């Protein structure tokens, strides 16, 4: 089985960024994805360049902070913040063209750092929202980049990063028999989504998921890959 252990929210806060670097340097994290409107993006870019074996992608955002573009009016509220929440499926979808413009800007901002683009995924899995399917497929084709598996990609496996996505690692699902759980999936390739971090004031300000991130960090630096699982080399 090929495994990609991928840490979300790189660049959102320094505590998250440092936790991800630690989980890579001393643990089993292979990849991360950067939020291009995060609070410490320049710092995250600097850290990523120090550890070139860490694969870095873009964590596309519509549900945190401000957009990088100023003309995508269906994406924002009166204050200029993204108007979507983690309950976006209950909200009115945005104009697809606005999403394409904003997400292209986020990817272009990443490419301007000089880092190689490994893949794309999204904050709160919003790239799996049915109204955005064609936008995601267009980005995959335009940038020739794989996309985190979501159900809307089931009929487009040529664009999927892995055959399946495992999200049970975080929160109450943190446990030590992870490998047995993965073997039960009977999948050729699996992405494991993780959220390691050191809890800092910025993290407490932007997220309700805090203390468990440090538990994830401890586990990710204690585990090692079993012999029948290899890091995904894509």
JSON list of C-alpha atoms in Angstrom, two decimals:
[
{"chain": "A", "resi": 1, "resn": "UNK", "atom": "CA", "xyz": [0.00, 0.00, 0.00]},
{"chain": "A", "resi": 2, "resn": "UNK", "atom": "CA", "xyz": [1.23, 3.49, -0.89]},
{"chain": "A", "resi": 3, "resn": "UNK", "atom": "CA", "xyz": [0.70, 6.07, 1.85]},
{"chain": "A", "resi": 4, "resn": "UNK", "atom": "CA", "xyz": [0.76, 9.87, 1.75]},
{"chain": "A", "resi": 5, "resn": "UNK", "atom": "CA", "xyz": [0.64, 11.48, 5.20]},
{"chain": "A", "resi": 6, "resn": "UNK", "atom": "CA", "xyz": [-0.39, 15.03, 4.44]},
{"chain": "A", "resi": 7, "resn": "UNK", "atom": "CA", "xyz": [-0.65, 17.88, 6.95]},
{"chain": "A", "resi": 8, "resn": "UNK", "atom": "CA", "xyz": [-3.19, 20.65, 6.40]},
{"chain": "A", "resi": 9, "resn": "UNK", "atom": "CA", "xyz": [-3.02, 24.39, 7.16]},
{"chain": "A", "resi": 10, "resn": "UNK", "atom": "CA", "xyz": [0.69, 25.09, 6.53]},
{"chain": "A", "resi": 11, "resn": "UNK", "atom": "CA", "xyz": [1.22, 28.83, 6.82]},
{"chain": "A", "resi": 12, "resn": "UNK", "atom": "CA", "xyz": [-1.94, 29.52, 8.80]},
{"chain": "A", "resi": 13, "resn": "UNK", "atom": "CA", "xyz": [-0.03, 30.16, 12.06]},
{"chain": "A", "resi": 14, "resn": "UNK", "atom": "CA", "xyz": [3.57, 29.74, 13.17]},
{"chain": "A", "resi": 15, "resn": "UNK", "atom": "CA", "xyz": [2.59, 27.04, 15.68]},
{"chain": "A", "resi": 16, "resn": "UNK", "atom": "CA", "xyz": [0.95, 25.00, 12.93]},
{"chain": "A", "resi": 17, "resn": "UNK", "atom": "CA", "xyz": [3.87, 25.54, 10.58]},
{"chain": "A", "resi": 18, "resn": "UNK", "atom": "CA", "xyz": [6.45, 24.57, 13.19]},
{"chain": "A", "resi": 19, "resn": "UNK", "atom": "CA", "xyz": [4.42, 21.52, 14.18]},
{"chain": "A", "resi": 20, "resn": "UNK", "atom": "CA", "xyz": [4.24, 20.32, 10.59]},
{"chain": "A", "resi": 21, "resn": "UNK", "atom": "CA", "xyz": [7.97, 20.79, 10.09]},
{"chain": "A", "resi": 22, "resn": "UNK", "atom": "CA", "xyz": [8.63, 18.84, 13.30]},
{"chain": "A", "resi": 23, "resn": "UNK", "atom": "CA", "xyz": [6.26, 16.06, 12.21]},
{"chain": "A", "resi": 24, "resn": "UNK", "atom": "CA", "xyz": [8.20, 15.86, 8.93]},
{"chain": "A", "resi": 25, "resn": "UNK", "atom": "CA", "xyz": [11.72, 16.19, 10.28]},
{"chain": "A", "resi": 26, "resn": "UNK", "atom": "CA", "xyz": [11.27, 13.82, 13.22]},
{"chain": "A", "resi": 27, "resn": "UNK", "atom": "CA", "xyz": [8.17, 11.90, 12.18]},
{"chain": "A", "resi": 28, "resn": "UNK", "atom": "CA", "xyz": [6.23, 10.41, 9.30]},
{"chain": "A", "resi": 29, "resn": "UNK", "atom": "CA", "xyz": [4.63, 13.41, 7.57]},
{"chain": "A", "resi": 30, "resn": "UNK", "atom": "CA", "xyz": [5.52, 13.38, 3.87]},
{"chain": "A", "resi": 31, "resn": "UNK", "atom": "CA", "xyz": [3.55, 16.35, 2.58]},
{"chain": "A", "resi": 32, "resn": "UNK", "atom": "CA", "xyz": [1.70, 19.50, 3.53]},
{"chain": "A", "resi": 33, "resn": "UNK", "atom": "CA", "xyz": [-0.55, 22.08, 1.90]},
{"chain": "A", "resi": 34, "resn": "UNK", "atom": "CA", "xyz": [-0.19, 25.82, 2.31]},
{"chain": "A", "resi": 35, "resn": "UNK", "atom": "CA", "xyz": [-3.00, 28.31, 2.91]},
{"chain": "A", "resi": 36, "resn": "UNK", "atom": "CA", "xyz": [-1.94, 31.24, 0.74]},
{"chain": "A", "resi": 37, "resn": "UNK", "atom": "CA", "xyz": [-3.97, 33.70, 2.83]},
{"chain": "A", "resi": 38, "resn": "UNK", "atom": "CA", "xyz": [-2.60, 32.34, 6.11]},
{"chain": "A", "resi": 39, "resn": "UNK", "atom": "CA", "xyz": [-1.00, 34.52, 8.76]},
{"chain": "A", "resi": 40, "resn": "UNK", "atom": "CA", "xyz": [2.61, 33.37, 8.27]},
{"chain": "A", "resi": 41, "resn": "UNK", "atom": "CA", "xyz": [2.93, 32.42, 4.61]},
{"chain": "A", "resi": 42, "resn": "UNK", "atom": "CA", "xyz": [6.41, 33.99, 4.11]},
{"chain": "A", "resi": 43, "resn": "UNK", "atom": "CA", "xyz": [7.67, 32.08, 7.16]},
{"chain": "A", "resi": 44, "resn": "UNK", "atom": "CA", "xyz": [6.13, 28.85, 5.85]},
{"chain": "A", "resi": 45, "resn": "UNK", "atom": "CA", "xyz": [7.78, 29.33, 2.47]},
{"chain": "A", "resi": 46, "resn": "UNK", "atom": "CA", "xyz": [11.12, 29.84, 4.20]},
{"chain": "A", "resi": 47, "resn": "UNK", "atom": "CA", "xyz": [10.67, 26.66, 6.22]},
{"chain": "A", "resi": 48, "resn": "UNK", "atom": "CA", "xyz": [9.59, 24.64, 3.18]},
{"chain": "A", "resi": 49, "resn": "UNK", "atom": "CA", "xyz": [12.74, 25.67, 1.33]},
{"chain": "A", "resi": 50, "resn": "UNK", "atom": "CA", "xyz": [14.83, 24.44, 4.26]},
{"chain": "A", "resi": 51, "resn": "UNK", "atom": "CA", "xyz": [13.28, 20.97, 3.91]},
{"chain": "A", "resi": 52, "resn": "UNK", "atom": "CA", "xyz": [12.96, 20.27, 0.18]},
{"chain": "A", "resi": 53, "resn": "UNK", "atom": "CA", "xyz": [11.95, 16.63, 0.75]},
{"chain": "A", "resi": 54, "resn": "UNK", "atom": "CA", "xyz": [8.65, 17.87, 2.22]},
{"chain": "A", "resi": 55, "resn": "UNK", "atom": "CA", "xyz": [6.16, 17.89, -0.64]},
{"chain": "A", "resi": 56, "resn": "UNK", "atom": "CA", "xyz": [4.07, 21.07, -0.60]},
{"chain": "A", "resi": 57, "resn": "UNK", "atom": "CA", "xyz": [0.74, 21.78, -2.24]},
{"chain": "A", "resi": 58, "resn": "UNK", "atom": "CA", "xyz": [-1.94, 24.47, -2.05]},
{"chain": "A", "resi": 59, "resn": "UNK", "atom": "CA", "xyz": [-4.75, 24.32, 0.50]},
{"chain": "A", "resi": 60, "resn": "UNK", "atom": "CA", "xyz": [-7.39, 26.19, -1.48]},
{"chain": "A", "resi": 61, "resn": "UNK", "atom": "CA", "xyz": [-9.48, 28.51, 0.68]},
{"chain": "A", "resi": 62, "resn": "UNK", "atom": "CA", "xyz": [-13.02, 29.90, 0.48]},
{"chain": "A", "resi": 63, "resn": "UNK", "atom": "CA", "xyz": [-13.96, 29.68, 4.17]},
{"chain": "A", "resi": 64, "resn": "UNK", "atom": "CA", "xyz": [-11.26, 31.58, 6.06]},
{"chain": "A", "resi": 65, "resn": "UNK", "atom": "CA", "xyz": [-9.94, 35.13, 5.93]},
{"chain": "A", "resi": 66, "resn": "UNK", "atom": "CA", "xyz": [-9.82, 37.33, 2.87]},
{"chain": "A", "resi": 67, "resn": "UNK", "atom": "CA", "xyz": [-9.42, 36.42, -0.80]},
{"chain": "A", "resi": 68, "resn": "UNK", "atom": "CA", "xyz": [-6.29, 37.30, -2.75]},
{"chain": "A", "resi": 69, "resn": "UNK", "atom": "CA", "xyz": [-8.42, 38.87, -5.48]},
{"chain": "A", "resi": 70, "resn": "UNK", "atom": "CA", "xyz": [-10.71, 41.90, -5.16]},
{"chain": "A", "resi": 71, "resn": "UNK", "atom": "CA", "xyz": [-13.24, 41.34, -7.95]},
{"chain": "A", "resi": 72, "resn": "UNK", "atom": "CA", "xyz": [-14.73, 38.02, -6.86]},
{"chain": "A", "resi": 73, "resn": "UNK", "atom": "CA", "xyz": [-17.78, 39.56, -5.21]},
{"chain": "A", "resi": 74, "resn": "UNK", "atom": "CA", "xyz": [-19.89, 36.40, -4.89]},
{"chain": "A", "resi": 75, "resn": "UNK", "atom": "CA", "xyz": [-17.29, 34.98, -2.51]},
{"chain": "A", "resi": 76, "resn": "UNK", "atom": "CA", "xyz": [-17.29, 37.66, 0.19]},
{"chain": "A", "resi": 77, "resn": "UNK", "atom": "CA", "xyz": [-19.46, 39.36, 2.78]},
{"chain": "A", "resi": 78, "resn": "UNK", "atom": "CA", "xyz": [-19.82, 43.09, 3.41]},
{"chain": "A", "resi": 79, "resn": "UNK", "atom": "CA", "xyz": [-16.52, 43.19, 5.31]},
{"chain": "A", "resi": 80, "resn": "UNK", "atom": "CA", "xyz": [-14.54, 41.66, 2.45]},
{"chain": "A", "resi": 81, "resn": "UNK", "atom": "CA", "xyz": [-14.07, 38.33, 4.24]},
{"chain": "A", "resi": 82, "resn": "UNK", "atom": "CA", "xyz": [-14.92, 35.01, 2.61]},
{"chain": "A", "resi": 83, "resn": "UNK", "atom": "CA", "xyz": [-18.61, 34.47, 3.34]},
{"chain": "A", "resi": 84, "resn": "UNK", "atom": "CA", "xyz": [-18.51, 30.68, 3.51]},
{"chain": "A", "resi": 85, "resn": "UNK", "atom": "CA", "xyz": [-18.31, 28.56, 6.67]},
{"chain": "A", "resi": 86, "resn": "UNK", "atom": "CA", "xyz": [-17.67, 24.87, 7.24]},
{"chain": "A", "resi": 87, "resn": "UNK", "atom": "CA", "xyz": [-21.42, 24.48, 6.65]},
{"chain": "A", "resi": 88, "resn": "UNK", "atom": "CA", "xyz": [-21.08, 25.76, 3.09]},
{"chain": "A", "resi": 89, "resn": "UNK", "atom": "CA", "xyz": [-23.43, 23.13, 1.62]},
{"chain": "A", "resi": 90, "resn": "UNK", "atom": "CA", "xyz": [-26.28, 24.99, 3.31]},
{"chain": "A", "resi": 91, "resn": "UNK", "atom": "CA", "xyz": [-25.23, 28.29, 1.70]},
{"chain": "A", "resi": 92, "resn": "UNK", "atom": "CA", "xyz": [-25.86, 29.74, -1.74]},
{"chain": "A", "resi": 93, "resn": "UNK", "atom": "CA", "xyz": [-23.06, 28.62, -4.07]},
{"chain": "A", "resi": 94, "resn": "UNK", "atom": "CA", "xyz": [-20.77, 31.30, -5.53]},
{"chain": "A", "resi": 95, "resn": "UNK", "atom": "CA", "xyz": [-20.28, 32.05, -9.20]},
{"chain": "A", "resi": 96, "resn": "UNK", "atom": "CA", "xyz": [-17.99, 29.38, -10.60]},
{"chain": "A", "resi": 97, "resn": "UNK", "atom": "CA", "xyz": [-16.00, 32.00, -12.53]},
{"chain": "A", "resi": 98, "resn": "UNK", "atom": "CA", "xyz": [-15.27, 33.86, -9.28]},
{"chain": "A", "resi": 99, "resn": "UNK", "atom": "CA", "xyz": [-13.99, 30.66, -7.67]},
{"chain": "A", "resi": 100, "resn": "UNK", "atom": "CA", "xyz": [-11.82, 29.88, -10.68]},
{"chain": "A", "resi": 101, "resn": "UNK", "atom": "CA", "xyz": [-10.34, 33.40, -10.57]},
{"chain": "A", "resi": 102, "resn": "UNK", "atom": "CA", "xyz": [-9.62, 33.28, -6.84]},
{"chain": "A", "resi": 103, "resn": "UNK", "atom": "CA", "xyz": [-8.25, 29.74, -6.73]},
{"chain": "A", "resi": 104, "resn": "UNK", "atom": "CA", "xyz": [-6.07, 30.43, -9.77]},
{"chain": "A", "resi": 105, "resn": "UNK", "atom": "CA", "xyz": [-4.69, 33.44, -7.89]},
{"chain": "A", "resi": 106, "resn": "UNK", "atom": "CA", "xyz": [-3.95, 31.29, -4.85]},
{"chain": "A", "resi": 107, "resn": "UNK", "atom": "CA", "xyz": [-2.13, 28.70, -6.98]},
{"chain": "A", "resi": 108, "resn": "UNK", "atom": "CA", "xyz": [-0.24, 31.40, -8.89]},
{"chain": "A", "resi": 109, "resn": "UNK", "atom": "CA", "xyz": [0.85, 32.99, -5.61]},
{"chain": "A", "resi": 110, "resn": "UNK", "atom": "CA", "xyz": [2.21, 29.63, -4.53]},
{"chain": "A", "resi": 111, "resn": "UNK", "atom": "CA", "xyz": [4.08, 29.10, -7.80]},
{"chain": "A", "resi": 112, "resn": "UNK", "atom": "CA", "xyz": [5.59, 32.57, -7.45]},
{"chain": "A", "resi": 113, "resn": "UNK", "atom": "CA", "xyz": [7.41, 31.36, -4.33]},
{"chain": "A", "resi": 114, "resn": "UNK", "atom": "CA", "xyz": [9.51, 29.02, -6.45]},
{"chain": "A", "resi": 115, "resn": "UNK", "atom": "CA", "xyz": [8.30, 25.93, -4.59]},
{"chain": "A", "resi": 116, "resn": "UNK", "atom": "CA", "xyz": [7.28, 22.96, -6.76]},
{"chain": "A", "resi": 117, "resn": "UNK", "atom": "CA", "xyz": [3.52, 22.32, -6.63]},
{"chain": "A", "resi": 118, "resn": "UNK", "atom": "CA", "xyz": [2.78, 18.79, -5.46]},
{"chain": "A", "resi": 119, "resn": "UNK", "atom": "CA", "xyz": [-1.03, 18.76, -5.34]},
{"chain": "A", "resi": 120, "resn": "UNK", "atom": "CA", "xyz": [-4.11, 20.78, -4.45]},
{"chain": "A", "resi": 121, "resn": "UNK", "atom": "CA", "xyz": [-6.74, 20.24, -1.77]},
{"chain": "A", "resi": 122, "resn": "UNK", "atom": "CA", "xyz": [-8.92, 22.61, 0.21]},
{"chain": "A", "resi": 123, "resn": "UNK", "atom": "CA", "xyz": [-9.89, 24.00, 3.59]},
{"chain": "A", "resi": 124, "resn": "UNK", "atom": "CA", "xyz": [-12.98, 22.19, 4.92]},
{"chain": "A", "resi": 125, "resn": "UNK", "atom": "CA", "xyz": [-12.94, 19.97, 1.78]},
{"chain": "A", "resi": 126, "resn": "UNK", "atom": "CA", "xyz": [-14.81, 22.68, -0.09]},
{"chain": "A", "resi": 127, "resn": "UNK", "atom": "CA", "xyz": [-13.29, 21.52, -3.39]},
{"chain": "A", "resi": 128, "resn": "UNK", "atom": "CA", "xyz": [-15.60, 18.51, -3.05]},
{"chain": "A", "resi": 129, "resn": "UNK", "atom": "CA", "xyz": [-18.72, 20.70, -3.16]},
{"chain": "A", "resi": 130, "resn": "UNK", "atom": "CA", "xyz": [-20.75, 19.61, -6.18]},
{"chain": "A", "resi": 131, "resn": "UNK", "atom": "CA", "xyz": [-21.21, 23.13, -7.63]},
{"chain": "A", "resi": 132, "resn": "UNK", "atom": "CA", "xyz": [-17.42, 23.52, -7.80]},
{"chain": "A", "resi": 133, "resn": "UNK", "atom": "CA", "xyz": [-16.64, 20.25, -9.57]},
{"chain": "A", "resi": 134, "resn": "UNK", "atom": "CA", "xyz": [-15.95, 21.79, -12.98]},
{"chain": "A", "resi": 135, "resn": "UNK", "atom": "CA", "xyz": [-13.74, 24.45, -11.41]},
{"chain": "A", "resi": 136, "resn": "UNK", "atom": "CA", "xyz": [-11.63, 21.79, -9.71]},
{"chain": "A", "resi": 137, "resn": "UNK", "atom": "CA", "xyz": [-11.31, 19.77, -12.92]},
{"chain": "A", "resi": 138, "resn": "UNK", "atom": "CA", "xyz": [-10.28, 22.89, -14.84]},
{"chain": "A", "resi": 139, "resn": "UNK", "atom": "CA", "xyz": [-7.59, 23.69, -12.26]},
{"chain": "A", "resi": 140, "resn": "UNK", "atom": "CA", "xyz": [-6.29, 20.11, -12.37]},
{"chain": "A", "resi": 141, "resn": "UNK", "atom": "CA", "xyz": [-5.98, 20.31, -16.15]},
{"chain": "A", "resi": 142, "resn": "UNK", "atom": "CA", "xyz": [-4.66, 23.87, -16.30]},
{"chain": "A", "resi": 143, "resn": "UNK", "atom": "CA", "xyz": [-1.91, 23.32, -13.74]},
{"chain": "A", "resi": 144, "resn": "UNK", "atom": "CA", "xyz": [-1.39, 19.62, -14.47]},
{"chain": "A", "resi": 145, "resn": "UNK", "atom": "CA", "xyz": [-1.65, 18.82, -10.75]},
{"chain": "A", "resi": 146, "resn": "UNK", "atom": "CA", "xyz": [-3.34, 16.00, -8.81]},
{"chain": "A", "resi": 147, "resn": "UNK", "atom": "CA", "xyz": [-6.20, 16.76, -6.43]},
{"chain": "A", "resi": 148, "resn": "UNK", "atom": "CA", "xyz": [-7.07, 15.35, -3.00]},
{"chain": "A", "resi": 149, "resn": "UNK", "atom": "CA", "xyz": [-9.63, 12.60, -3.45]},
{"chain": "A", "resi": 150, "resn": "UNK", "atom": "CA", "xyz": [-13.25, 13.64, -2.90]},
{"chain": "A", "resi": 151, "resn": "UNK", "atom": "CA", "xyz": [-16.44, 11.94, -4.05]},
{"chain": "A", "resi": 152, "resn": "UNK", "atom": "CA", "xyz": [-16.84, 14.34, -6.98]},
{"chain": "A", "resi": 153, "resn": "UNK", "atom": "CA", "xyz": [-13.59, 12.93, -8.42]},
{"chain": "A", "resi": 154, "resn": "UNK", "atom": "CA", "xyz": [-14.77, 9.32, -8.41]},
{"chain": "A", "resi": 155, "resn": "UNK", "atom": "CA", "xyz": [-15.43, 9.47, -12.15]},
{"chain": "A", "resi": 156, "resn": "UNK", "atom": "CA", "xyz": [-12.17, 11.31, -12.80]},
{"chain": "A", "resi": 157, "resn": "UNK", "atom": "CA", "xyz": [-9.48, 9.10, -11.23]},
{"chain": "A", "resi": 158, "resn": "UNK", "atom": "CA", "xyz": [-6.85, 10.51, -13.55]},
{"chain": "A", "resi": 159, "resn": "UNK", "atom": "CA", "xyz": [-6.91, 13.71, -11.47]},
{"chain": "A", "resi": 160, "resn": "UNK", "atom": "CA", "xyz": [-7.04, 12.14, -7.99]},
{"chain": "A", "resi": 161, "resn": "UNK", "atom": "CA", "xyz": [-3.96, 12.24, -5.77]},
{"chain": "A", "resi": 162, "resn": "UNK", "atom": "CA", "xyz": [-4.75, 8.82, -4.25]},
{"chain": "A", "resi": 163, "resn": "UNK", "atom": "CA", "xyz": [-7.45, 6.18, -4.56]},
{"chain": "A", "resi": 164, "resn": "UNK", "atom": "CA", "xyz": [-8.98, 7.15, -1.22]},
{"chain": "A", "resi": 165, "resn": "UNK", "atom": "CA", "xyz": [-8.73, 9.66, 1.63]},
{"chain": "A", "resi": 166, "resn": "UNK", "atom": "CA", "xyz": [-8.52, 8.63, 5.29]},
{"chain": "A", "resi": 167, "resn": "UNK", "atom": "CA", "xyz": [-9.80, 11.33, 7.65]},
{"chain": "A", "resi": 168, "resn": "UNK", "atom": "CA", "xyz": [-10.15, 9.32, 10.86]},
{"chain": "A", "resi": 169, "resn": "UNK", "atom": "CA", "xyz": [-6.73, 10.17, 12.24]},
{"chain": "A", "resi": 170, "resn": "UNK", "atom": "CA", "xyz": [-7.65, 13.45, 13.90]},
{"chain": "A", "resi": 171, "resn": "UNK", "atom": "CA", "xyz": [-9.94, 14.38, 16.78]},
{"chain": "A", "resi": 172, "resn": "UNK", "atom": "CA", "xyz": [-11.41, 11.54, 18.78]},
{"chain": "A", "resi": 173, "resn": "UNK", "atom": "CA", "xyz": [-10.09, 9.10, 16.18]},
{"chain": "A", "resi": 174, "resn": "UNK", "atom": "CA", "xyz": [-6.45, 9.43, 17.27]},
{"chain": "A", "resi": 175, "resn": "UNK", "atom": "CA", "xyz": [-5.18, 6.01, 18.24]},
{"chain": "A", "resi": 176, "resn": "UNK", "atom": "CA", "xyz": [-2.19, 3.72, 17.85]},
{"chain": "A", "resi": 177, "resn": "UNK", "atom": "CA", "xyz": [-3.67, 0.91, 15.70]},
{"chain": "A", "resi": 178, "resn": "UNK", "atom": "CA", "xyz": [-3.78, 3.18, 12.66]},
{"chain": "A", "resi": 179, "resn": "UNK", "atom": "CA", "xyz": [-2.06, 0.70, 10.37]},
{"chain": "A", "resi": 180, "resn": "UNK", "atom": "CA", "xyz": [-4.60, -2.06, 10.96]},
{"chain": "A", "resi": 181, "resn": "UNK", "atom": "CA", "xyz": [-7.37, 0.39, 10.18]},
{"chain": "A", "resi": 182, "resn": "UNK", "atom": "CA", "xyz": [-5.69, 1.31, 6.91]},
{"chain": "A", "resi": 183, "resn": "UNK", "atom": "CA", "xyz": [-5.18, -2.32, 5.93]},
{"chain": "A", "resi": 184, "resn": "UNK", "atom": "CA", "xyz": [-8.93, -2.84, 6.27]},
{"chain": "A", "resi": 185, "resn": "UNK", "atom": "CA", "xyz": [-9.50, -0.28, 3.50]},
{"chain": "A", "resi": 186, "resn": "UNK", "atom": "CA", "xyz": [-7.95, -2.62, 0.93]},
{"chain": "A", "resi": 187, "resn": "UNK", "atom": "CA", "xyz": [-6.83, 0.37, -1.15]},
{"chain": "A", "resi": 188, "resn": "UNK", "atom": "CA", "xyz": [-3.85, 0.70, -3.47]},
{"chain": "A", "resi": 189, "resn": "UNK", "atom": "CA", "xyz": [-3.06, 4.23, -2.30]},
{"chain": "A", "resi": 190, "resn": "UNK", "atom": "CA", "xyz": [-4.31, 6.24, 0.67]},
{"chain": "A", "resi": 191, "resn": "UNK", "atom": "CA", "xyz": [-3.86, 9.83, 1.76]},
{"chain": "A", "resi": 192, "resn": "UNK", "atom": "CA", "xyz": [-3.97, 10.31, 5.54]},
{"chain": "A", "resi": 193, "resn": "UNK", "atom": "CA", "xyz": [-5.07, 13.83, 6.42]},
{"chain": "A", "resi": 194, "resn": "UNK", "atom": "CA", "xyz": [-3.45, 15.13, 9.62]},
{"chain": "A", "resi": 195, "resn": "UNK", "atom": "CA", "xyz": [-3.27, 18.40, 11.57]},
{"chain": "A", "resi": 196, "resn": "UNK", "atom": "CA", "xyz": [-0.14, 18.53, 13.77]},
{"chain": "A", "resi": 197, "resn": "UNK", "atom": "CA", "xyz": [0.71, 21.79, 15.51]},
{"chain": "A", "resi": 198, "resn": "UNK", "atom": "CA", "xyz": [2.05, 23.56, 18.52]},
{"chain": "A", "resi": 199, "resn": "UNK", "atom": "CA", "xyz": [-0.86, 25.46, 20.03]},
{"chain": "A", "resi": 200, "resn": "UNK", "atom": "CA", "xyz": [-0.25, 29.20, 19.97]},
{"chain": "A", "resi": 201, "resn": "UNK", "atom": "CA", "xyz": [-2.45, 32.25, 20.43]},
{"chain": "A", "resi": 202, "resn": "UNK", "atom": "CA", "xyz": [-3.05, 32.60, 16.69]},
{"chain": "A", "resi": 203, "resn": "UNK", "atom": "CA", "xyz": [-4.26, 29.01, 16.45]},
{"chain": "A", "resi": 204, "resn": "UNK", "atom": "CA", "xyz": [-6.66, 29.54, 19.33]},
{"chain": "A", "resi": 205, "resn": "UNK", "atom": "CA", "xyz": [-7.92, 32.63, 17.55]},
{"chain": "A", "resi": 206, "resn": "UNK", "atom": "CA", "xyz": [-8.62, 30.98, 14.19]},
{"chain": "A", "resi": 207, "resn": "UNK", "atom": "CA", "xyz": [-9.62, 27.39, 14.99]},
{"chain": "A", "resi": 208, "resn": "UNK", "atom": "CA", "xyz": [-11.70, 25.38, 17.42]},
{"chain": "A", "resi": 209, "resn": "UNK", "atom": "CA", "xyz": [-9.45, 22.36, 16.78]},
{"chain": "A", "resi": 210, "resn": "UNK", "atom": "CA", "xyz": [-6.47, 23.07, 19.04]},
{"chain": "A", "resi": 211, "resn": "UNK", "atom": "CA", "xyz": [-5.27, 20.69, 21.77]},
{"chain": "A", "resi": 212, "resn": "UNK", "atom": "CA", "xyz": [-5.77, 17.60, 19.64]},
{"chain": "A", "resi": 213, "resn": "UNK", "atom": "CA", "xyz": [-3.27, 19.02, 17.17]},
{"chain": "A", "resi": 214, "resn": "UNK", "atom": "CA", "xyz": [-0.51, 18.62, 19.74]},
{"chain": "A", "resi": 215, "resn": "UNK", "atom": "CA", "xyz": [-1.67, 15.04, 20.37]},
{"chain": "A", "resi": 216, "resn": "UNK", "atom": "CA", "xyz": [-1.44, 14.42, 16.64]},
{"chain": "A", "resi": 217, "resn": "UNK", "atom": "CA", "xyz": [2.08, 15.86, 16.62]},
{"chain": "A", "resi": 218, "resn": "UNK", "atom": "CA", "xyz": [3.15, 13.55, 19.44]},
{"chain": "A", "resi": 219, "resn": "UNK", "atom": "CA", "xyz": [1.75, 10.51, 17.65]},
{"chain": "A", "resi": 220, "resn": "UNK", "atom": "CA", "xyz": [3.17, 11.43, 14.25]},
{"chain": "A", "resi": 221, "resn": "UNK", "atom": "CA", "xyz": [6.66, 11.70, 15.74]},
{"chain": "A", "resi": 222, "resn": "UNK", "atom": "CA", "xyz": [6.29, 8.40, 17.61]},
{"chain": "A", "resi": 223, "resn": "UNK", "atom": "CA", "xyz": [4.97, 6.19, 14.81]},
{"chain": "A", "resi": 224, "resn": "UNK", "atom": "CA", "xyz": [6.95, 4.62, 11.99]},
{"chain": "A", "resi": 225, "resn": "UNK", "atom": "CA", "xyz": [5.67, 3.16, 8.73]},
{"chain": "A", "resi": 226, "resn": "UNK", "atom": "CA", "xyz": [5.32, -0.64, 8.74]},
{"chain": "A", "resi": 227, "resn": "UNK", "atom": "CA", "xyz": [7.17, -2.67, 6.12]},
{"chain": "A", "resi": 228, "resn": "UNK", "atom": "CA", "xyz": [4.07, -3.25, 3.97]},
{"chain": "A", "resi": 229, "resn": "UNK", "atom": "CA", "xyz": [3.44, 0.49, 3.53]},
{"chain": "A", "resi": 230, "resn": "UNK", "atom": "CA", "xyz": [5.60, 2.85, 1.51]},
{"chain": "A", "resi": 231, "resn": "UNK", "atom": "CA", "xyz": [5.49, 6.62, 1.08]},
{"chain": "A", "resi": 232, "resn": "UNK", "atom": "CA", "xyz": [3.67, 7.73, -2.05]},
{"chain": "A", "resi": 233, "resn": "UNK", "atom": "CA", "xyz": [6.33, 8.97, -4.46]},
{"chain": "A", "resi": 234, "resn": "UNK", "atom": "CA", "xyz": [4.06, 10.87, -6.86]}
]
